[in-house]
Amino acid sequence: MIGYYILLGAIALVSWLVSRTLKKKFEKYSKVQLRNGMSGAEIAEKMLADHGITDVEVISTPGQLTDHYNPKNKTVNLSESVYNQRNAAAAAVAAHECGHAVQHAQAYEWLKMRSALVPVVSVTSGMSQWVVIGGLMLGAAAGLGIGYYVAIAGLVMMGFATLFSFITLPVEYDASNRALAWLKNKNMVSQQEYAGSEDALKWAARTYLVAAIGALASLVYWALQVFGGSRD
C-alpha cells in the first residue's frame, strides 16, 4: 500500500501543478481584452450560428472554471466570468465548449463513445477501488475462490473509468482544435489574442491528460496486486 500512496501523492502533485498553472494562465489572459469587444456569451452564440446550430442555448452557470456542454438539454454552460467577460481567456473557453456542441451536432465518434460510457462510469467509478480491496481481503492475492473474482470485477470497473479518461482526451483536444480554427478563420481575435487563447486551452487539455495517466497508473497498480499476488 505504501507504493500506492506514493503513486497517489506524485499524481496529486503533478495535478496540482498543472491546475495551478492553468489558473495563472487564465488570470493572465483574462487581462488581454478582445479588440472586437464581444463577451464570452456572444462569442459562443456566433460560433453556434456559424455552424448552423440553432437548438443549443448559451447560459450562465455559477462558479469558476465550471464551463461545460450538456448534450442532454443541449446547453453551453459558461461560468459567470466567461459568460460576461470580453477577453482572450473567455473567448477560448466559450469557443471550446461550443466545439463540443459542434461535435454533438456532427455525431463525432469519440464523443458518442464517451457519452455511451457515462452511465456506466457514473455508477462504477466511485466503488471500483473498494471492490478490488474487498476482493484482496477475501483472498484474491492467493488466487482463492470468490475473492479473486470480486477483485477482477473491481478491475473491470476501474478499466471502464480508465477507458473513459482516455476517450475524453481526443474529445477535449478536438473541441479545442475546432475552437481555435474557428477563432482564426473567422478573424474573431487578433494574433496576440489568439496566442493567449491557444495557450490557455493547451493547459486546460493537460488537466485531462494528467487525469488519464493517473487512472491508468492506478489500474496497473491494482492489477499487479491481484495478478502478481496470485502467482506467488
PDB file of C-alpha atoms in Angstrom:
ATOM      1  CA  MET A   1       0.000   0.000   0.000  1.00  0.00           C
ATOM      2  CA  ILE A   2       2.944   2.353   0.613  1.00  0.00           C
ATOM      3  CA  GLY A   3       3.794   2.245  -3.098  1.00  0.00           C
ATOM      4  CA  TYR A   4       0.205   3.116  -3.951  1.00  0.00           C
ATOM      5  CA  TYR A   5       0.192   6.132  -1.645  1.00  0.00           C
ATOM      6  CA  ILE A   6       3.486   7.330  -3.139  1.00  0.00           C
ATOM      7  CA  LEU A   7       1.926   6.978  -6.599  1.00  0.00           C
ATOM      8  CA  LEU A   8      -1.164   8.876  -5.496  1.00  0.00           C
ATOM      9  CA  GLY A   9       0.996  11.601  -3.990  1.00  0.00           C
ATOM     10  CA  ALA A  10       3.071  12.013  -7.151  1.00  0.00           C
ATOM     11  CA  ILE A  11      -0.013  12.204  -9.374  1.00  0.00           C
ATOM     12  CA  ALA A  12      -1.715  14.620  -6.974  1.00  0.00           C
ATOM     13  CA  LEU A  13       1.368  16.856  -7.026  1.00  0.00           C
ATOM     14  CA  VAL A  14       1.508  16.933 -10.825  1.00  0.00           C
ATOM     15  CA  SER A  15      -2.235  17.550 -10.980  1.00  0.00           C
ATOM     16  CA  TRP A  16      -1.895  20.445  -8.525  1.00  0.00           C
ATOM     17  CA  LEU A  17       0.952  21.979 -10.501  1.00  0.00           C
ATOM     18  CA  VAL A  18      -0.993  21.755 -13.773  1.00  0.00           C
ATOM     19  CA  SER A  19      -4.160  23.169 -12.186  1.00  0.00           C
ATOM     20  CA  ARG A  20      -2.180  25.990 -10.583  1.00  0.00           C
ATOM     21  CA  THR A  21      -0.540  26.842 -13.890  1.00  0.00           C
ATOM     22  CA  LEU A  22      -3.914  26.713 -15.632  1.00  0.00           C
ATOM     23  CA  LYS A  23      -5.397  29.204 -13.183  1.00  0.00           C
ATOM     24  CA  LYS A  24      -2.420  31.522 -13.647  1.00  0.00           C
ATOM     25  CA  LYS A  25      -2.765  31.291 -17.428  1.00  0.00           C
ATOM     26  CA  PHE A  26      -6.434  32.193 -17.272  1.00  0.00           C
ATOM     27  CA  GLU A  27      -5.697  35.093 -14.941  1.00  0.00           C
ATOM     28  CA  LYS A  28      -3.040  36.315 -17.371  1.00  0.00           C
ATOM     29  CA  TYR A  29      -5.190  36.047 -20.490  1.00  0.00           C
ATOM     30  CA  SER A  30      -8.219  37.463 -18.714  1.00  0.00           C
ATOM     31  CA  LYS A  31      -6.316  40.750 -18.870  1.00  0.00           C
ATOM     32  CA  VAL A  32      -5.988  40.548 -22.677  1.00  0.00           C
ATOM     33  CA  GLN A  33      -9.124  42.373 -23.770  1.00  0.00           C
ATOM     34  CA  LEU A  34     -10.703  41.484 -27.126  1.00  0.00           C
ATOM     35  CA  ARG A  35     -10.499  44.196 -29.726  1.00  0.00           C
ATOM     36  CA  ASN A  36     -13.899  43.179 -31.105  1.00  0.00           C
ATOM     37  CA  GLY A  37     -15.477  43.836 -27.683  1.00  0.00           C
ATOM     38  CA  MET A  38     -17.512  40.592 -27.692  1.00  0.00           C
ATOM     39  CA  SER A  39     -18.342  38.761 -24.477  1.00  0.00           C
ATOM     40  CA  GLY A  40     -17.908  35.022 -23.998  1.00  0.00           C
ATOM     41  CA  ALA A  41     -21.648  34.566 -24.455  1.00  0.00           C
ATOM     42  CA  GLU A  42     -21.612  36.500 -27.723  1.00  0.00           C
ATOM     43  CA  ILE A  43     -18.611  34.510 -28.960  1.00  0.00           C
ATOM     44  CA  ALA A  44     -20.443  31.271 -28.183  1.00  0.00           C
ATOM     45  CA  GLU A  45     -23.656  32.356 -29.875  1.00  0.00           C
ATOM     46  CA  LYS A  46     -21.793  33.399 -33.012  1.00  0.00           C
ATOM     47  CA  MET A  47     -19.830  30.152 -33.227  1.00  0.00           C
ATOM     48  CA  LEU A  48     -23.033  28.142 -32.914  1.00  0.00           C
ATOM     49  CA  ALA A  49     -24.717  30.279 -35.569  1.00  0.00           C
ATOM     50  CA  ASP A  50     -21.741  29.957 -37.929  1.00  0.00           C
ATOM     51  CA  HIS A  51     -22.068  26.172 -37.692  1.00  0.00           C
ATOM     52  CA  GLY A  52     -25.805  26.262 -38.323  1.00  0.00           C
ATOM     53  CA  ILE A  53     -26.668  25.130 -34.790  1.00  0.00           C
ATOM     54  CA  THR A  54     -29.935  26.699 -33.677  1.00  0.00           C
ATOM     55  CA  ASP A  55     -31.139  24.291 -30.968  1.00  0.00           C
ATOM     56  CA  VAL A  56     -28.389  24.921 -28.400  1.00  0.00           C
ATOM     57  CA  GLU A  57     -28.811  27.580 -25.713  1.00  0.00           C
ATOM     58  CA  VAL A  58     -25.935  29.512 -24.138  1.00  0.00           C
ATOM     59  CA  ILE A  59     -26.491  30.045 -20.412  1.00  0.00           C
ATOM     60  CA  SER A  60     -24.563  31.325 -17.410  1.00  0.00           C
ATOM     61  CA  THR A  61     -23.626  28.935 -14.588  1.00  0.00           C
ATOM     62  CA  PRO A  62     -22.213  29.748 -11.109  1.00  0.00           C
ATOM     63  CA  GLY A  63     -18.602  29.115 -10.141  1.00  0.00           C
ATOM     64  CA  GLN A  64     -15.162  29.376 -11.711  1.00  0.00           C
ATOM     65  CA  LEU A  65     -13.939  27.002 -14.460  1.00  0.00           C
ATOM     66  CA  THR A  66     -17.344  25.288 -14.297  1.00  0.00           C
ATOM     67  CA  ASP A  67     -17.856  25.668 -18.041  1.00  0.00           C
ATOM     68  CA  HIS A  68     -19.272  22.655 -19.863  1.00  0.00           C
ATOM     69  CA  TYR A  69     -21.547  21.485 -22.654  1.00  0.00           C
ATOM     70  CA  ASN A  70     -24.585  19.445 -21.642  1.00  0.00           C
ATOM     71  CA  PRO A  71     -25.681  17.166 -24.509  1.00  0.00           C
ATOM     72  CA  LYS A  72     -28.867  16.116 -22.670  1.00  0.00           C
ATOM     73  CA  ASN A  73     -30.538  19.515 -22.714  1.00  0.00           C
ATOM     74  CA  LYS A  74     -28.267  20.998 -25.403  1.00  0.00           C
ATOM     75  CA  THR A  75     -26.891  23.903 -23.414  1.00  0.00           C
ATOM     76  CA  VAL A  76     -23.484  25.567 -23.443  1.00  0.00           C
ATOM     77  CA  ASN A  77     -22.935  26.420 -19.786  1.00  0.00           C
ATOM     78  CA  LEU A  78     -20.443  29.232 -19.248  1.00  0.00           C
ATOM     79  CA  SER A  79     -19.184  30.304 -15.820  1.00  0.00           C
ATOM     80  CA  GLU A  80     -20.140  33.846 -14.888  1.00  0.00           C
ATOM     81  CA  SER A  81     -16.667  35.219 -15.595  1.00  0.00           C
ATOM     82  CA  VAL A  82     -16.566  33.652 -19.054  1.00  0.00           C
ATOM     83  CA  TYR A  83     -20.162  34.491 -19.927  1.00  0.00           C
ATOM     84  CA  ASN A  84     -19.787  38.206 -19.216  1.00  0.00           C
ATOM     85  CA  GLN A  85     -16.105  38.949 -19.828  1.00  0.00           C
ATOM     86  CA  ARG A  86     -14.568  40.182 -23.064  1.00  0.00           C
ATOM     87  CA  ASN A  87     -11.055  38.785 -23.072  1.00  0.00           C
ATOM     88  CA  ALA A  88      -8.899  36.091 -24.693  1.00  0.00           C
ATOM     89  CA  ALA A  89      -9.489  33.573 -21.899  1.00  0.00           C
ATOM     90  CA  ALA A  90     -13.267  33.955 -22.107  1.00  0.00           C
ATOM     91  CA  ALA A  91     -13.185  33.638 -25.896  1.00  0.00           C
ATOM     92  CA  ALA A  92     -11.116  30.446 -25.669  1.00  0.00           C
ATOM     93  CA  VAL A  93     -13.399  28.766 -23.137  1.00  0.00           C
ATOM     94  CA  ALA A  94     -16.616  29.817 -24.861  1.00  0.00           C
ATOM     95  CA  ALA A  95     -15.408  28.576 -28.245  1.00  0.00           C
ATOM     96  CA  HIS A  96     -14.119  25.335 -26.723  1.00  0.00           C
ATOM     97  CA  GLU A  97     -17.480  24.484 -25.164  1.00  0.00           C
ATOM     98  CA  CYS A  98     -19.177  25.280 -28.468  1.00  0.00           C
ATOM     99  CA  GLY A  99     -16.684  22.881 -30.017  1.00  0.00           C
ATOM    100  CA  HIS A 100     -18.425  20.140 -28.042  1.00  0.00           C
ATOM    101  CA  ALA A 101     -21.789  21.317 -29.338  1.00  0.00           C
ATOM    102  CA  VAL A 102     -20.434  21.077 -32.897  1.00  0.00           C
ATOM    103  CA  GLN A 103     -19.139  17.570 -32.137  1.00  0.00           C
ATOM    104  CA  HIS A 104     -22.599  16.605 -30.924  1.00  0.00           C
ATOM    105  CA  ALA A 105     -24.313  18.083 -33.969  1.00  0.00           C
ATOM    106  CA  GLN A 106     -21.915  16.267 -36.295  1.00  0.00           C
ATOM    107  CA  ALA A 107     -22.101  12.965 -34.371  1.00  0.00           C
ATOM    108  CA  TYR A 108     -18.374  12.947 -33.601  1.00  0.00           C
ATOM    109  CA  GLU A 109     -17.475   9.293 -32.923  1.00  0.00           C
ATOM    110  CA  TRP A 110     -15.288   9.851 -29.868  1.00  0.00           C
ATOM    111  CA  LEU A 111     -17.976  11.967 -28.225  1.00  0.00           C
ATOM    112  CA  LYS A 112     -20.569   9.253 -28.915  1.00  0.00           C
ATOM    113  CA  MET A 113     -18.321   6.652 -27.279  1.00  0.00           C
ATOM    114  CA  ARG A 114     -17.698   8.907 -24.299  1.00  0.00           C
ATOM    115  CA  SER A 115     -21.409   9.587 -23.848  1.00  0.00           C
ATOM    116  CA  ALA A 116     -22.157   5.856 -24.003  1.00  0.00           C
ATOM    117  CA  LEU A 117     -19.758   5.246 -21.114  1.00  0.00           C
ATOM    118  CA  VAL A 118     -21.141   7.984 -18.859  1.00  0.00           C
ATOM    119  CA  PRO A 119     -23.946   5.881 -17.272  1.00  0.00           C
ATOM    120  CA  VAL A 120     -21.544   3.013 -16.536  1.00  0.00           C
ATOM    121  CA  VAL A 121     -18.721   5.158 -15.167  1.00  0.00           C
ATOM    122  CA  SER A 122     -21.038   7.288 -13.026  1.00  0.00           C
ATOM    123  CA  VAL A 123     -22.105   4.128 -11.163  1.00  0.00           C
ATOM    124  CA  THR A 124     -18.856   2.137 -11.011  1.00  0.00           C
ATOM    125  CA  SER A 125     -16.001   4.667 -10.734  1.00  0.00           C
ATOM    126  CA  GLY A 126     -16.587   5.541  -7.094  1.00  0.00           C
ATOM    127  CA  MET A 127     -16.718   1.954  -5.904  1.00  0.00           C
ATOM    128  CA  SER A 128     -14.180   0.167  -8.123  1.00  0.00           C
ATOM    129  CA  GLN A 129     -11.165   0.601  -5.844  1.00  0.00           C
ATOM    130  CA  TRP A 130     -13.108  -0.608  -2.817  1.00  0.00           C
ATOM    131  CA  VAL A 131     -14.321  -3.651  -4.706  1.00  0.00           C
ATOM    132  CA  VAL A 132     -10.724  -4.544  -5.588  1.00  0.00           C
ATOM    133  CA  ILE A 133      -9.588  -4.042  -1.985  1.00  0.00           C
ATOM    134  CA  GLY A 134     -12.518  -6.147  -0.784  1.00  0.00           C
ATOM    135  CA  GLY A 135     -11.543  -8.904  -3.170  1.00  0.00           C
ATOM    136  CA  LEU A 136      -7.939  -8.819  -1.960  1.00  0.00           C
ATOM    137  CA  MET A 137      -9.111  -9.063   1.635  1.00  0.00           C
ATOM    138  CA  LEU A 138     -11.153 -12.122   0.670  1.00  0.00           C
ATOM    139  CA  GLY A 139      -8.055 -13.814  -0.654  1.00  0.00           C
ATOM    140  CA  ALA A 140      -7.620 -12.720  -4.267  1.00  0.00           C
ATOM    141  CA  ALA A 141      -3.852 -12.340  -3.885  1.00  0.00           C
ATOM    142  CA  ALA A 142      -3.655 -16.028  -3.107  1.00  0.00           C
ATOM    143  CA  GLY A 143      -5.911 -16.936  -6.024  1.00  0.00           C
ATOM    144  CA  LEU A 144      -8.651 -18.101  -3.686  1.00  0.00           C
ATOM    145  CA  GLY A 145     -12.249 -18.503  -4.835  1.00  0.00           C
ATOM    146  CA  ILE A 146     -14.718 -15.665  -4.666  1.00  0.00           C
ATOM    147  CA  GLY A 147     -12.203 -13.038  -3.547  1.00  0.00           C
ATOM    148  CA  TYR A 148     -10.320 -13.370  -6.828  1.00  0.00           C
ATOM    149  CA  TYR A 149     -13.455 -12.841  -8.890  1.00  0.00           C
ATOM    150  CA  VAL A 150     -14.583  -9.922  -6.752  1.00  0.00           C
ATOM    151  CA  ALA A 151     -11.197  -8.280  -7.352  1.00  0.00           C
ATOM    152  CA  ILE A 152     -11.471  -8.954 -11.096  1.00  0.00           C
ATOM    153  CA  ALA A 153     -14.905  -7.300 -11.098  1.00  0.00           C
ATOM    154  CA  GLY A 154     -13.355  -4.257  -9.419  1.00  0.00           C
ATOM    155  CA  LEU A 155     -10.596  -4.133 -12.019  1.00  0.00           C
ATOM    156  CA  VAL A 156     -13.176  -4.247 -14.805  1.00  0.00           C
ATOM    157  CA  MET A 157     -14.983  -1.298 -13.208  1.00  0.00           C
ATOM    158  CA  MET A 158     -11.686   0.547 -12.903  1.00  0.00           C
ATOM    159  CA  GLY A 159     -10.923  -0.326 -16.518  1.00  0.00           C
ATOM    160  CA  PHE A 160     -14.112   1.403 -17.676  1.00  0.00           C
ATOM    161  CA  ALA A 161     -13.109   4.562 -15.786  1.00  0.00           C
ATOM    162  CA  THR A 162      -9.632   4.434 -17.328  1.00  0.00           C
ATOM    163  CA  LEU A 163     -11.073   3.928 -20.801  1.00  0.00           C
ATOM    164  CA  PHE A 164     -13.393   6.875 -20.201  1.00  0.00           C
ATOM    165  CA  SER A 165     -10.425   9.073 -19.239  1.00  0.00           C
ATOM    166  CA  PHE A 166      -8.529   8.211 -22.403  1.00  0.00           C
ATOM    167  CA  ILE A 167     -11.554   8.611 -24.681  1.00  0.00           C
ATOM    168  CA  THR A 168     -12.019  12.048 -23.116  1.00  0.00           C
ATOM    169  CA  LEU A 169      -8.614  13.141 -24.466  1.00  0.00           C
ATOM    170  CA  PRO A 170      -9.467  13.205 -28.201  1.00  0.00           C
ATOM    171  CA  VAL A 171     -12.847  14.734 -27.349  1.00  0.00           C
ATOM    172  CA  GLU A 172     -11.226  17.622 -25.481  1.00  0.00           C
ATOM    173  CA  TYR A 173      -8.341  18.140 -27.907  1.00  0.00           C
ATOM    174  CA  ASP A 174     -10.694  18.095 -30.887  1.00  0.00           C
ATOM    175  CA  ALA A 175     -13.024  20.635 -29.249  1.00  0.00           C
ATOM    176  CA  SER A 176     -10.038  22.938 -28.691  1.00  0.00           C
ATOM    177  CA  ASN A 177      -8.848  22.486 -32.271  1.00  0.00           C
ATOM    178  CA  ARG A 178     -12.328  23.326 -33.577  1.00  0.00           C
ATOM    179  CA  ALA A 179     -12.463  26.379 -31.332  1.00  0.00           C
ATOM    180  CA  LEU A 180      -9.053  27.701 -32.357  1.00  0.00           C
ATOM    181  CA  ALA A 181      -9.679  27.057 -36.060  1.00  0.00           C
ATOM    182  CA  TRP A 182     -12.955  28.980 -35.890  1.00  0.00           C
ATOM    183  CA  LEU A 183     -11.442  31.878 -33.938  1.00  0.00           C
ATOM    184  CA  LYS A 184      -8.670  32.165 -36.524  1.00  0.00           C
ATOM    185  CA  ASN A 185     -10.634  31.545 -39.720  1.00  0.00           C
ATOM    186  CA  LYS A 186     -13.369  33.991 -38.772  1.00  0.00           C
ATOM    187  CA  ASN A 187     -10.842  36.614 -37.646  1.00  0.00           C
ATOM    188  CA  MET A 188     -12.508  36.752 -34.257  1.00  0.00           C
ATOM    189  CA  VAL A 189      -9.271  37.514 -32.450  1.00  0.00           C
ATOM    190  CA  SER A 190      -6.001  39.302 -33.124  1.00  0.00           C
ATOM    191  CA  GLN A 191      -2.696  37.425 -33.283  1.00  0.00           C
ATOM    192  CA  GLN A 192      -1.940  38.259 -29.636  1.00  0.00           C
ATOM    193  CA  GLU A 193      -5.427  37.249 -28.529  1.00  0.00           C
ATOM    194  CA  TYR A 194      -5.194  34.003 -30.489  1.00  0.00           C
ATOM    195  CA  ALA A 195      -1.863  33.141 -28.851  1.00  0.00           C
ATOM    196  CA  GLY A 196      -3.441  33.648 -25.432  1.00  0.00           C
ATOM    197  CA  SER A 197      -6.469  31.531 -26.288  1.00  0.00           C
ATOM    198  CA  GLU A 198      -4.254  28.766 -27.645  1.00  0.00           C
ATOM    199  CA  ASP A 199      -2.023  28.711 -24.572  1.00  0.00           C
ATOM    200  CA  ALA A 200      -4.990  28.676 -22.184  1.00  0.00           C
ATOM    201  CA  LEU A 201      -6.625  25.740 -23.964  1.00  0.00           C
ATOM    202  CA  LYS A 202      -3.322  23.873 -24.092  1.00  0.00           C
ATOM    203  CA  TRP A 203      -3.055  23.942 -20.309  1.00  0.00           C
ATOM    204  CA  ALA A 204      -6.711  23.050 -19.884  1.00  0.00           C
ATOM    205  CA  ALA A 205      -6.152  19.939 -22.006  1.00  0.00           C
ATOM    206  CA  ARG A 206      -3.212  18.932 -19.817  1.00  0.00           C
ATOM    207  CA  THR A 207      -5.520  18.534 -16.835  1.00  0.00           C
ATOM    208  CA  TYR A 208      -7.320  15.763 -18.721  1.00  0.00           C
ATOM    209  CA  LEU A 209      -4.004  14.194 -19.709  1.00  0.00           C
ATOM    210  CA  VAL A 210      -2.848  14.043 -16.089  1.00  0.00           C
ATOM    211  CA  ALA A 211      -6.184  12.536 -15.061  1.00  0.00           C
ATOM    212  CA  ALA A 212      -5.893   9.832 -17.731  1.00  0.00           C
ATOM    213  CA  ILE A 213      -2.325   8.950 -16.723  1.00  0.00           C
ATOM    214  CA  GLY A 214      -3.417   8.792 -13.090  1.00  0.00           C
ATOM    215  CA  ALA A 215      -6.306   6.467 -13.914  1.00  0.00           C
ATOM    216  CA  LEU A 216      -4.022   4.161 -15.902  1.00  0.00           C
ATOM    217  CA  ALA A 217      -1.369   4.122 -13.183  1.00  0.00           C
ATOM    218  CA  SER A 218      -3.974   3.218 -10.577  1.00  0.00           C
ATOM    219  CA  LEU A 219      -5.375   0.431 -12.763  1.00  0.00           C
ATOM    220  CA  VAL A 220      -1.902  -1.038 -13.370  1.00  0.00           C
ATOM    221  CA  TYR A 221      -1.038  -0.886  -9.677  1.00  0.00           C
ATOM    222  CA  TRP A 222      -4.150  -2.740  -8.539  1.00  0.00           C
ATOM    223  CA  ALA A 223      -3.874  -5.239 -11.386  1.00  0.00           C
ATOM    224  CA  LEU A 224      -0.364  -6.071 -10.173  1.00  0.00           C
ATOM    225  CA  GLN A 225      -1.708  -6.587  -6.655  1.00  0.00           C
ATOM    226  CA  VAL A 226      -4.310  -9.040  -7.924  1.00  0.00           C
ATOM    227  CA  PHE A 227      -2.467 -10.925 -10.644  1.00  0.00           C
ATOM    228  CA  GLY A 228       1.029 -10.536  -9.226  1.00  0.00           C
ATOM    229  CA  GLY A 229      -0.012 -11.831  -5.864  1.00  0.00           C
ATOM    230  CA  SER A 230      -1.891 -14.808  -7.332  1.00  0.00           C
ATOM    231  CA  ARG A 231       1.305 -16.107  -8.965  1.00  0.00           C
ATOM    232  CA  ASP A 232       3.335 -16.141  -5.764  1.00  0.00           C
TER     233      ASP A 232
END
